Tab-separated table of C-alpha atoms in Angstrom:
chain	number	residue	atom	x	y	z
A	1	MET	CA	10.866	13.141	19.691
A	2	THR	CA	10.095	11.412	22.905
A	3	GLY	CA	8.888	8.135	21.441
A	4	PRO	CA	6.513	6.493	18.997
A	5	ALA	CA	3.366	7.864	20.599
A	6	THR	CA	4.523	11.458	20.184
A	7	SER	CA	6.525	11.206	16.972
A	8	THR	CA	4.044	12.775	14.588
A	9	PRO	CA	3.996	16.321	15.959
A	10	GLN	CA	7.777	16.418	16.223
A	11	ALA	CA	8.200	14.973	12.735
A	12	ALA	CA	5.948	17.691	11.397
A	13	THR	CA	8.154	20.414	12.806
A	14	SER	CA	11.417	18.781	11.739
A	15	ALA	CA	10.247	17.968	8.211
A	16	PRO	CA	11.368	20.335	5.417
A	17	HIS	CA	7.957	22.076	5.304
A	18	ALA	CA	5.300	22.730	7.919
A	19	VAL	CA	2.147	20.694	7.473
A	20	ALA	CA	-0.746	22.683	6.048
A	21	GLY	CA	-3.410	23.278	8.663
A	22	ALA	CA	-1.081	22.820	11.638
A	23	PRO	CA	-1.263	25.581	14.266
A	24	GLY	CA	0.811	28.529	13.114
A	25	ALA	CA	1.755	26.918	9.790
A	26	PRO	CA	1.838	29.209	6.764
A	27	ALA	CA	-0.353	28.478	3.769
A	28	VAL	CA	1.473	26.208	1.309
A	29	PRO	CA	0.514	24.789	-2.083
A	30	ASP	CA	-1.129	21.378	-2.131
A	31	ALA	CA	1.938	19.742	-3.694
A	32	GLU	CA	4.210	21.140	-0.994
A	33	ALA	CA	1.832	19.984	1.741
A	34	ALA	CA	1.661	16.515	0.165
A	35	LEU	CA	5.457	16.326	0.110
A	36	ALA	CA	5.703	17.379	3.748
A	37	GLN	CA	3.147	14.730	4.692
A	38	ALA	CA	5.023	12.093	2.671
A	39	VAL	CA	8.246	12.860	4.532
A	40	ILE	CA	6.390	12.430	7.819
A	41	GLU	CA	4.792	9.155	6.736
A	42	SER	CA	8.162	7.810	5.565
A	43	PHE	CA	9.574	8.076	9.090
A	44	ASP	CA	6.582	8.077	11.463
A	45	PRO	CA	6.030	4.752	13.310
A	46	ALA	CA	2.277	5.158	12.716
A	47	TRP	CA	2.933	4.426	9.016
A	48	ARG	CA	5.482	1.662	9.451
A	49	HIS	CA	3.002	-0.938	8.172
A	50	ASP	CA	2.899	0.692	4.719
A	51	PRO	CA	5.316	3.513	3.875
A	52	TYR	CA	5.229	2.734	0.141
A	53	PRO	CA	2.541	5.226	-0.964
A	54	ALA	CA	4.549	7.953	0.762
A	55	TYR	CA	7.679	6.776	-1.035
A	56	GLY	CA	5.823	7.135	-4.326
A	57	THR	CA	5.042	10.756	-3.475
A	58	LEU	CA	8.733	11.365	-2.736
A	59	ARG	CA	9.827	9.883	-6.067
A	60	ARG	CA	7.357	12.011	-7.982
A	61	ALA	CA	8.423	15.140	-6.083
A	62	GLY	CA	12.039	15.090	-7.204
A	63	THR	CA	15.415	13.394	-7.358
A	64	PHE	CA	16.838	14.957	-4.197
A	65	LEU	CA	14.594	16.285	-1.413
A	66	PRO	CA	15.254	18.035	1.919
A	67	GLY	CA	15.362	15.401	4.646
A	68	PRO	CA	14.127	15.382	8.244
A	69	LEU	CA	17.681	15.358	9.624
A	70	ALA	CA	19.497	18.686	9.449
A	71	GLY	CA	21.769	18.961	6.423
A	72	THR	CA	20.648	15.751	4.731
A	73	MET	CA	18.922	15.119	1.410
A	74	LEU	CA	16.515	12.242	0.756
A	75	VAL	CA	17.264	10.121	-2.317
A	76	PRO	CA	14.128	8.121	-3.263
A	77	GLY	CA	15.033	6.868	-6.767
A	78	HIS	CA	16.718	3.611	-7.754
A	79	ALA	CA	19.255	4.993	-10.251
A	80	GLU	CA	20.445	7.694	-7.891
A	81	CYS	CA	20.663	5.392	-4.862
A	82	ALA	CA	22.570	2.796	-6.900
A	83	ALA	CA	25.012	5.424	-8.163
A	84	ILE	CA	25.702	6.642	-4.632
A	85	LEU	CA	26.050	3.184	-3.079
A	86	ALA	CA	28.413	1.995	-5.815
A	87	ASP	CA	30.725	5.026	-5.717
A	88	PRO	CA	33.506	4.848	-3.077
A	89	VAL	CA	33.603	8.654	-2.901
A	90	TRP	CA	30.493	8.300	-0.715
A	91	SER	CA	31.380	7.268	2.840
A	92	HIS	CA	29.330	5.248	5.315
A	93	ALA	CA	31.651	6.024	8.209
A	94	GLU	CA	29.708	9.092	9.338
A	95	GLU	CA	26.361	7.334	9.841
A	96	SER	CA	26.741	7.071	13.609
A	97	GLU	CA	27.389	10.823	13.872
A	98	LEU	CA	24.433	11.620	11.595
A	99	LEU	CA	21.924	9.421	13.431
A	100	HIS	CA	23.333	9.553	16.963
A	101	PRO	CA	25.089	12.928	17.314
A	102	ASP	CA	24.614	13.214	21.077
A	103	SER	CA	24.848	9.553	22.025
A	104	ASP	CA	26.653	8.700	25.246
A	105	VAL	CA	27.310	5.125	24.118
A	106	GLU	CA	29.681	4.014	21.390
A	107	LEU	CA	28.971	0.846	19.473
A	108	PRO	CA	31.999	-1.442	19.066
A	109	GLY	CA	33.884	-0.434	15.903
A	110	SER	CA	32.950	-2.450	12.817
A	111	PHE	CA	34.121	-2.329	9.212
A	112	LEU	CA	30.493	-1.499	8.352
A	113	TRP	CA	31.207	2.083	9.475
A	114	MET	CA	34.732	2.290	8.073
A	115	GLU	CA	36.310	3.166	4.744
A	116	PRO	CA	39.514	1.949	3.087
A	117	PRO	CA	42.148	1.144	4.105
A	118	ASP	CA	40.671	0.086	7.472
A	119	HIS	CA	37.528	-1.327	5.839
A	120	THR	CA	39.568	-3.353	3.335
A	121	ARG	CA	41.791	-4.787	6.042
A	122	LEU	CA	39.007	-5.782	8.439
A	123	ARG	CA	36.600	-7.124	5.825
A	124	GLY	CA	39.416	-9.189	4.343
A	125	LEU	CA	40.220	-10.726	7.715
A	126	VAL	CA	36.581	-11.491	8.497
A	127	SER	CA	36.048	-13.014	5.040
A	128	ARG	CA	38.780	-15.559	5.756
A	129	ALA	CA	36.627	-17.037	8.544
A	130	PHE	CA	33.119	-16.267	7.261
A	131	THR	CA	33.414	-18.201	3.986
A	132	PRO	CA	30.719	-19.487	1.593
A	133	ARG	CA	31.785	-23.016	2.541
A	134	THR	CA	31.209	-22.201	6.235
A	135	ILE	CA	27.745	-20.889	5.434
A	136	GLU	CA	26.742	-23.780	3.167
A	137	ALA	CA	27.777	-26.261	5.855
A	138	THR	CA	24.944	-24.917	8.015
A	139	ARG	CA	22.207	-25.891	5.534
A	140	PRO	CA	21.375	-29.261	7.178
A	141	LEU	CA	20.981	-27.481	10.522
A	142	ALA	CA	18.753	-24.810	8.952
A	143	ARG	CA	16.538	-27.472	7.402
A	144	GLN	CA	16.345	-29.382	10.685
A	145	VAL	CA	15.416	-26.223	12.603
A	146	VAL	CA	12.760	-25.220	10.057
A	147	ASP	CA	11.164	-28.659	10.071
A	148	GLY	CA	11.108	-28.755	13.863
A	149	LEU	CA	9.500	-25.319	14.062
A	150	ILE	CA	6.896	-26.288	11.472
A	151	ASP	CA	6.121	-29.428	13.483
A	152	ASP	CA	5.512	-27.213	16.507
A	153	ALA	CA	3.364	-24.826	14.448
A	154	LEU	CA	1.192	-27.662	13.132
A	155	ALA	CA	0.760	-29.051	16.627
A	156	ALA	CA	-0.395	-25.642	17.845
A	157	GLY	CA	-2.573	-24.914	14.793
A	158	GLU	CA	-2.663	-21.215	15.514
A	159	LEU	CA	0.457	-19.204	16.318
A	160	ASP	CA	2.448	-16.024	16.039
A	161	LEU	CA	4.679	-16.796	13.074
A	162	ILE	CA	7.269	-14.218	14.171
A	163	GLU	CA	7.726	-15.955	17.518
A	164	GLY	CA	7.179	-19.440	16.105
A	165	LEU	CA	9.453	-19.350	13.051
A	166	ALA	CA	10.957	-16.000	12.091
A	167	TYR	CA	12.812	-15.390	15.374
A	168	PRO	CA	13.920	-18.917	16.350
A	169	LEU	CA	15.475	-19.843	12.992
A	170	PRO	CA	18.075	-17.074	12.556
A	171	LEU	CA	18.648	-16.862	16.309
A	172	THR	CA	19.489	-20.571	16.467
A	173	MET	CA	21.620	-20.347	13.330
A	174	ILE	CA	23.766	-17.374	14.336
A	175	CYS	CA	24.205	-18.658	17.879
A	176	GLU	CA	25.243	-22.102	16.607
A	177	LEU	CA	27.663	-20.521	14.139
A	178	LEU	CA	29.228	-18.353	16.818
A	179	GLY	CA	29.296	-21.052	19.487
A	180	VAL	CA	26.862	-19.419	21.932
A	181	PRO	CA	25.456	-21.954	24.431
A	182	VAL	CA	21.754	-22.739	23.971
A	183	SER	CA	21.014	-21.486	27.475
A	184	GLU	CA	22.212	-18.016	26.420
A	185	HIS	CA	20.117	-17.699	23.242
A	186	PRO	CA	17.421	-15.602	25.005
A	187	ALA	CA	20.092	-13.190	26.247
A	188	VAL	CA	21.440	-12.759	22.716
A	189	ARG	CA	17.943	-12.030	21.458
A	190	ARG	CA	17.392	-9.430	24.176
A	191	MET	CA	20.677	-7.667	23.423
A	192	SER	CA	20.050	-7.788	19.701
A	193	ALA	CA	16.569	-6.278	19.972
A	194	GLY	CA	17.773	-3.424	22.179
A	195	ILE	CA	20.641	-2.523	19.856
A	196	ALA	CA	18.514	-2.861	16.689
A	197	ARG	CA	15.977	-0.383	18.021
A	198	GLY	CA	18.853	1.907	18.967
A	199	LEU	CA	20.112	2.034	15.372
A	200	ASP	CA	17.267	4.429	14.548
A	201	PRO	CA	17.989	8.178	14.704
A	202	ASP	CA	18.197	9.342	18.301
A	203	VAL	CA	15.449	11.943	17.706
A	204	LEU	CA	13.013	9.070	17.165
A	205	LEU	CA	13.894	7.286	20.403
A	206	SER	CA	12.364	7.780	23.837
A	207	PRO	CA	14.583	8.151	26.917
A	208	ALA	CA	13.686	4.580	27.865
A	209	GLU	CA	14.776	3.286	24.436
A	210	LEU	CA	18.041	5.223	24.614
A	211	ALA	CA	18.692	3.745	28.062
A	212	ALA	CA	17.837	0.268	26.774
A	213	ARG	CA	20.341	0.691	23.940
A	214	THR	CA	23.073	1.689	26.387
A	215	ALA	CA	22.313	-1.310	28.587
A	216	ALA	CA	22.194	-3.674	25.599
A	217	VAL	CA	25.550	-2.466	24.250
A	218	GLU	CA	27.212	-2.831	27.632
A	219	GLU	CA	25.743	-6.312	28.072
A	220	PHE	CA	26.896	-7.212	24.554
A	221	ARG	CA	30.447	-6.058	25.276
A	222	GLU	CA	30.590	-8.008	28.513
A	223	PHE	CA	28.949	-11.200	27.211
A	224	PHE	CA	30.772	-11.527	23.890
A	225	GLY	CA	34.001	-10.124	25.334
A	226	ALA	CA	34.051	-13.052	27.745
A	227	LEU	CA	33.400	-15.514	24.906
A	228	VAL	CA	36.208	-14.018	22.814
A	229	THR	CA	38.628	-14.300	25.753
A	230	ALA	CA	37.581	-17.908	26.352
A	231	ARG	CA	37.925	-18.895	22.678
A	232	ARG	CA	41.336	-17.289	22.351
A	233	ALA	CA	42.502	-19.380	25.290
A	234	ASP	CA	40.648	-22.545	24.231
A	235	PRO	CA	39.579	-22.490	20.529
A	236	ARG	CA	36.608	-24.589	19.450
A	237	ASP	CA	34.910	-25.398	16.172
A	238	ASP	CA	32.913	-22.184	15.950
A	239	LEU	CA	33.031	-18.812	14.220
A	240	ILE	CA	34.201	-16.835	17.256
A	241	SER	CA	37.224	-19.121	17.532
A	242	ALA	CA	37.886	-18.789	13.799
A	243	LEU	CA	37.652	-14.996	13.957
A	244	ALA	CA	39.864	-14.905	17.042
A	245	GLN	CA	42.519	-17.010	15.332
A	246	VAL	CA	42.357	-15.579	11.814
A	247	HIS	CA	45.408	-13.689	10.610
A	248	ALA	CA	47.022	-12.545	7.372
A	249	GLU	CA	50.634	-11.423	6.983
A	250	GLY	CA	50.934	-11.115	10.738
A	251	ASP	CA	47.739	-9.058	11.082
A	252	ARG	CA	44.740	-10.080	13.152
A	253	LEU	CA	41.543	-8.671	14.600
A	254	THR	CA	41.827	-6.783	17.876
A	255	THR	CA	39.254	-7.526	20.564
A	256	THR	CA	37.415	-4.279	19.800
A	257	GLU	CA	37.367	-5.070	16.080
A	258	LEU	CA	36.152	-8.596	16.765
A	259	LEU	CA	33.353	-7.320	18.996
A	260	GLY	CA	32.305	-4.877	16.276
A	261	THR	CA	32.209	-7.697	13.758
A	262	LEU	CA	30.138	-9.857	16.102
A	263	LEU	CA	27.713	-6.985	16.677
A	264	ILE	CA	27.074	-6.698	12.946
A	265	LEU	CA	26.707	-10.475	12.502
A	266	VAL	CA	24.313	-10.767	15.449
A	267	VAL	CA	22.247	-7.609	15.093
A	268	ALA	CA	22.266	-6.965	11.348
A	269	GLY	CA	22.271	-10.647	10.402
A	270	HIS	CA	19.770	-11.883	12.973
A	271	GLU	CA	17.292	-8.996	13.147
A	272	THR	CA	17.110	-8.400	9.392
A	273	THR	CA	16.530	-12.100	8.714
A	274	VAL	CA	13.724	-12.244	11.268
A	275	ASN	CA	11.979	-9.392	9.497
A	276	LEU	CA	12.693	-10.720	6.020
A	277	ILE	CA	10.996	-14.035	6.862
A	278	GLY	CA	8.010	-12.211	8.341
A	279	ASN	CA	7.725	-9.829	5.392
A	280	GLY	CA	7.914	-12.694	2.914
A	281	VAL	CA	5.257	-14.775	4.630
A	282	LEU	CA	2.966	-11.734	4.851
A	283	ALA	CA	3.402	-11.037	1.124
A	284	LEU	CA	2.582	-14.675	0.300
A	285	LEU	CA	-0.492	-14.679	2.532
A	286	ARG	CA	-1.766	-11.502	0.892
A	287	ASP	CA	-1.380	-13.012	-2.595
A	288	PRO	CA	-2.563	-16.653	-2.604
A	289	ALA	CA	-1.671	-17.014	-6.304
A	290	GLN	CA	1.990	-16.420	-5.488
A	291	LEU	CA	1.839	-18.845	-2.557
A	292	ASP	CA	0.288	-21.455	-4.864
A	293	ALA	CA	3.063	-20.863	-7.405
A	294	LEU	CA	5.682	-21.490	-4.711
A	295	ARG	CA	3.881	-24.646	-3.573
A	296	ARG	CA	3.784	-25.960	-7.147
A	297	ASP	CA	7.481	-25.253	-7.579
A	298	PRO	CA	9.456	-25.089	-4.307
A	299	GLY	CA	12.501	-24.408	-6.472
A	300	LEU	CA	11.229	-20.834	-6.636
A	301	ALA	CA	12.218	-20.379	-2.987
A	302	LEU	CA	15.605	-18.841	-3.807
A	303	PRO	CA	14.310	-16.410	-6.470
A	304	ALA	CA	11.496	-15.577	-4.051
A	305	VAL	CA	14.073	-14.491	-1.456
A	306	GLU	CA	15.353	-11.896	-3.923
A	307	GLU	CA	11.815	-10.681	-4.571
A	308	ILE	CA	11.119	-10.335	-0.844
A	309	LEU	CA	14.304	-8.299	-0.539
A	310	ARG	CA	13.104	-6.037	-3.341
A	311	PHE	CA	9.436	-5.866	-2.405
A	312	ASP	CA	9.626	-5.370	1.364
A	313	ALA	CA	13.182	-5.303	2.676
A	314	PRO	CA	13.915	-4.880	6.387
A	315	ALA	CA	16.628	-2.293	5.640
A	316	GLN	CA	14.686	0.717	4.411
A	317	VAL	CA	17.287	3.496	4.678
A	318	THR	CA	21.031	4.006	4.786
A	319	THR	CA	23.198	7.110	4.847
A	320	ARG	CA	26.213	8.265	2.875
A	321	THR	CA	28.437	11.345	3.161
A	322	ALA	CA	30.443	12.803	0.278
A	323	ARG	CA	34.209	12.638	0.893
A	324	ALA	CA	34.951	14.819	-2.131
A	325	GLU	CA	32.985	16.909	-4.593
A	326	VAL	CA	30.776	14.568	-6.613
A	327	THR	CA	27.940	14.951	-9.107
A	328	VAL	CA	24.929	12.619	-9.148
A	329	ALA	CA	22.044	13.021	-11.593
A	330	GLY	CA	23.075	16.582	-12.387
A	331	ARG	CA	23.424	17.736	-8.763
A	332	THR	CA	26.869	18.484	-7.361
A	333	PHE	CA	27.493	17.634	-3.699
A	334	ALA	CA	30.260	19.305	-1.721
A	335	PRO	CA	32.532	17.341	0.631
A	336	GLY	CA	30.685	16.655	3.873
A	337	GLU	CA	27.167	16.803	2.395
A	338	ALA	CA	25.051	13.826	3.468
A	339	VAL	CA	22.191	11.859	1.913
A	340	ILE	CA	19.663	9.326	3.133
A	341	CYS	CA	19.255	6.630	0.485
A	342	MET	CA	15.643	5.438	0.645
A	343	LEU	CA	16.243	1.777	-0.200
A	344	GLY	CA	12.603	0.781	0.274
A	345	SER	CA	11.556	3.475	-2.182
A	346	ALA	CA	14.311	2.683	-4.693
A	347	ASN	CA	13.239	-0.965	-4.795
A	348	ARG	CA	9.710	0.093	-5.815
A	349	ASP	CA	10.837	2.626	-8.453
A	350	PRO	CA	8.804	2.099	-11.663
A	351	ARG	CA	11.740	3.449	-13.672
A	352	ALA	CA	13.714	0.382	-12.593
A	353	PHE	CA	11.090	-2.351	-12.155
A	354	ASP	CA	8.069	-3.461	-14.129
A	355	ARG	CA	4.932	-3.681	-11.937
A	356	PRO	CA	6.985	-2.599	-8.916
A	357	ASP	CA	4.168	-2.786	-6.370
A	358	GLU	CA	3.365	-6.427	-7.206
A	359	PHE	CA	4.984	-9.345	-5.393
A	360	LEU	CA	6.071	-11.950	-7.988
A	361	VAL	CA	7.908	-15.022	-6.710
A	362	ASP	CA	9.368	-15.738	-10.168
A	363	ARG	CA	10.569	-12.186	-10.920
A	364	TYR	CA	14.210	-13.211	-10.430
A	365	ALA	CA	13.834	-16.787	-11.700
A	366	GLY	CA	15.377	-18.366	-14.762
A	367	GLY	CA	17.994	-15.744	-15.446
A	368	ALA	CA	15.379	-13.050	-16.068
A	369	ARG	CA	16.820	-9.623	-16.861
A	370	VAL	CA	15.664	-7.631	-13.858
A	371	SER	CA	17.179	-4.566	-12.206
A	372	ARG	CA	19.264	-5.329	-9.165
A	373	HIS	CA	17.529	-4.594	-5.880
A	374	LEU	CA	19.436	-2.525	-3.346
A	375	ALA	CA	18.315	-4.291	-0.161
A	376	LEU	CA	21.765	-5.760	0.495
A	377	GLY	CA	23.686	-2.691	-0.604
A	378	MET	CA	26.280	-2.306	-3.338
A	379	GLY	CA	29.984	-1.667	-3.650
A	380	LEU	CA	32.309	-1.692	-0.654
A	381	HIS	CA	29.516	-2.181	1.849
A	382	TYR	CA	27.622	-4.998	0.147
A	383	CYS	CA	26.221	-7.244	2.874
A	384	LEU	CA	28.862	-9.749	3.999
A	385	GLY	CA	26.148	-12.003	5.442
A	386	ALA	CA	24.075	-12.163	2.243
A	387	PRO	CA	24.755	-15.913	1.676
A	388	LEU	CA	23.537	-16.735	5.209
A	389	VAL	CA	20.425	-14.579	4.780
A	390	ARG	CA	19.580	-16.301	1.487
A	391	LEU	CA	20.154	-19.756	2.937
A	392	GLU	CA	17.987	-19.204	6.024
A	393	VAL	CA	15.079	-17.492	4.274
A	394	GLY	CA	15.241	-19.958	1.376
A	395	GLU	CA	14.965	-22.895	3.763
A	396	ALA	CA	12.053	-21.235	5.578
A	397	LEU	CA	10.203	-20.750	2.276
A	398	ARG	CA	10.961	-24.336	1.264
A	399	GLY	CA	9.427	-25.625	4.478
A	400	ILE	CA	6.351	-23.436	4.086
A	401	ALA	CA	5.880	-24.471	0.454
A	402	THR	CA	6.251	-28.191	1.024
A	403	ARG	CA	4.615	-28.685	4.399
A	404	LEU	CA	2.019	-26.007	5.098
A	405	THR	CA	-1.034	-26.735	2.968
A	406	GLY	CA	-3.185	-24.087	4.629
A	407	MET	CA	-2.278	-20.668	6.049
A	408	THR	CA	-4.752	-18.012	7.167
A	409	LEU	CA	-3.733	-14.506	8.190
A	410	LEU	CA	-5.503	-13.521	11.416
A	411	ALA	CA	-4.625	-9.798	11.526
A	412	ASP	CA	-4.101	-7.465	8.592
A	413	PRO	CA	-2.200	-5.271	8.921
A	414	PRO	CA	-0.318	-7.010	11.703
A	415	PRO	CA	1.343	-4.851	14.369
A	416	TYR	CA	4.755	-3.398	13.525
A	417	ARG	CA	7.680	-2.441	15.689
A	418	PRO	CA	8.536	1.270	15.505
A	419	ASN	CA	11.996	0.623	14.016
A	420	ILE	CA	12.984	2.369	10.779
A	421	VAL	CA	16.541	1.150	10.122
A	422	VAL	CA	15.575	-2.488	10.753
A	423	ARG	CA	11.845	-2.540	9.954
A	424	GLY	CA	9.507	-5.430	10.701
A	425	MET	CA	6.464	-6.780	12.487
A	426	SER	CA	6.165	-7.390	16.193
A	427	SER	CA	3.829	-10.335	15.537
A	428	LEU	CA	2.182	-12.196	12.659
A	429	PRO	CA	-0.762	-14.305	13.876
A	430	VAL	CA	-1.711	-17.147	11.514
A	431	ARG	CA	-3.700	-20.361	11.460
A	432	VAL	CA	-1.936	-23.299	9.784
A	433	THR	CA	-2.622	-26.822	8.560
A	434	GLY	CA	-0.258	-29.128	6.747
A	435	ARG	CA	1.716	-32.302	6.422
A	436	PRO	CA	3.417	-33.876	9.441
A	437	GLY	CA	7.187	-34.198	9.293
């Protein structure tokens, strides 16, 4: 594909079946045509605002389905995705090769794309610096940032909530954690956005987007490489210094490993949180009863974060490759066979969740017995930054519940970015009224 504007025709030819009615396409049964269309709509930017009906078609069509990338199978169901994610025989290390086979730029190595023993070693080192205590210590800052942004929103009255809340909060938080100067926050956002778009399969990216990814990665290496060098020479009270100094039994992170870790913390942590806040606010605005429930009981903010993750997670897909022969749901995969786990589909699977297409802020409240959502992964690659995500989004929901007495959505559906791997809106225009700080 050459870009979002031309993705549909290319998707049609790369999907497992030709679309009925397309020039030169053979006649196919209605069910086969519907499946082909659902595959297209699951990956086409034109359907990014609502891929969930297409996911439903995929789930009804079968457990494993031919995918749009050569040699891959789509896995749309919750049980099957959970089984694959939890089993260490399935590797995540090959994702870069699957999605970016001809890329001329290499992202800094991260434990996200490694397997044991390298994954165990690196994640263990990072965990020594990125502790729950470190994360919890940022709560006062998160609350201060949220309240300040809400003050600004109330003063404006009408704003883009993505620009006015969803972006500034996690950007400020991750930059403060890492020790990035305030003057450089815009540069970090620019790099992060370019790399996040570049995480999508290369066939979905235009030449300009591929070039932007290359430039963003090079800028990231240069910018954060300089910070790492500075903090190794002169440590400060920040996460880069802690990561640079951390060691265990004489082992420590190399510069390349540290840069890979920072890339995941900045891009995965920042971009996904931006989109999670936006997705949650949109779900609340579309269901005033749920917003009222959160206002009546702001303590539902934390359970609501889990429901946002289930209902409309930023991470919609992930890949796995079999390292040995393995059987899932009656199908045996040979070593080297790859799957695309459709996380967004799995989290709406009616076999796993009651009323899966409804957004319920109390679904995960009060110790309710609910299936585990897959938005943060499972097993070896469970999201290391999950506590920070929950803290930031929880504080954003708390501020909305306690201070914004009126919110009106001004565009529905709002515009979406074309991204698949990290999916979210480009803007969310709202009108707000509320209580002053």
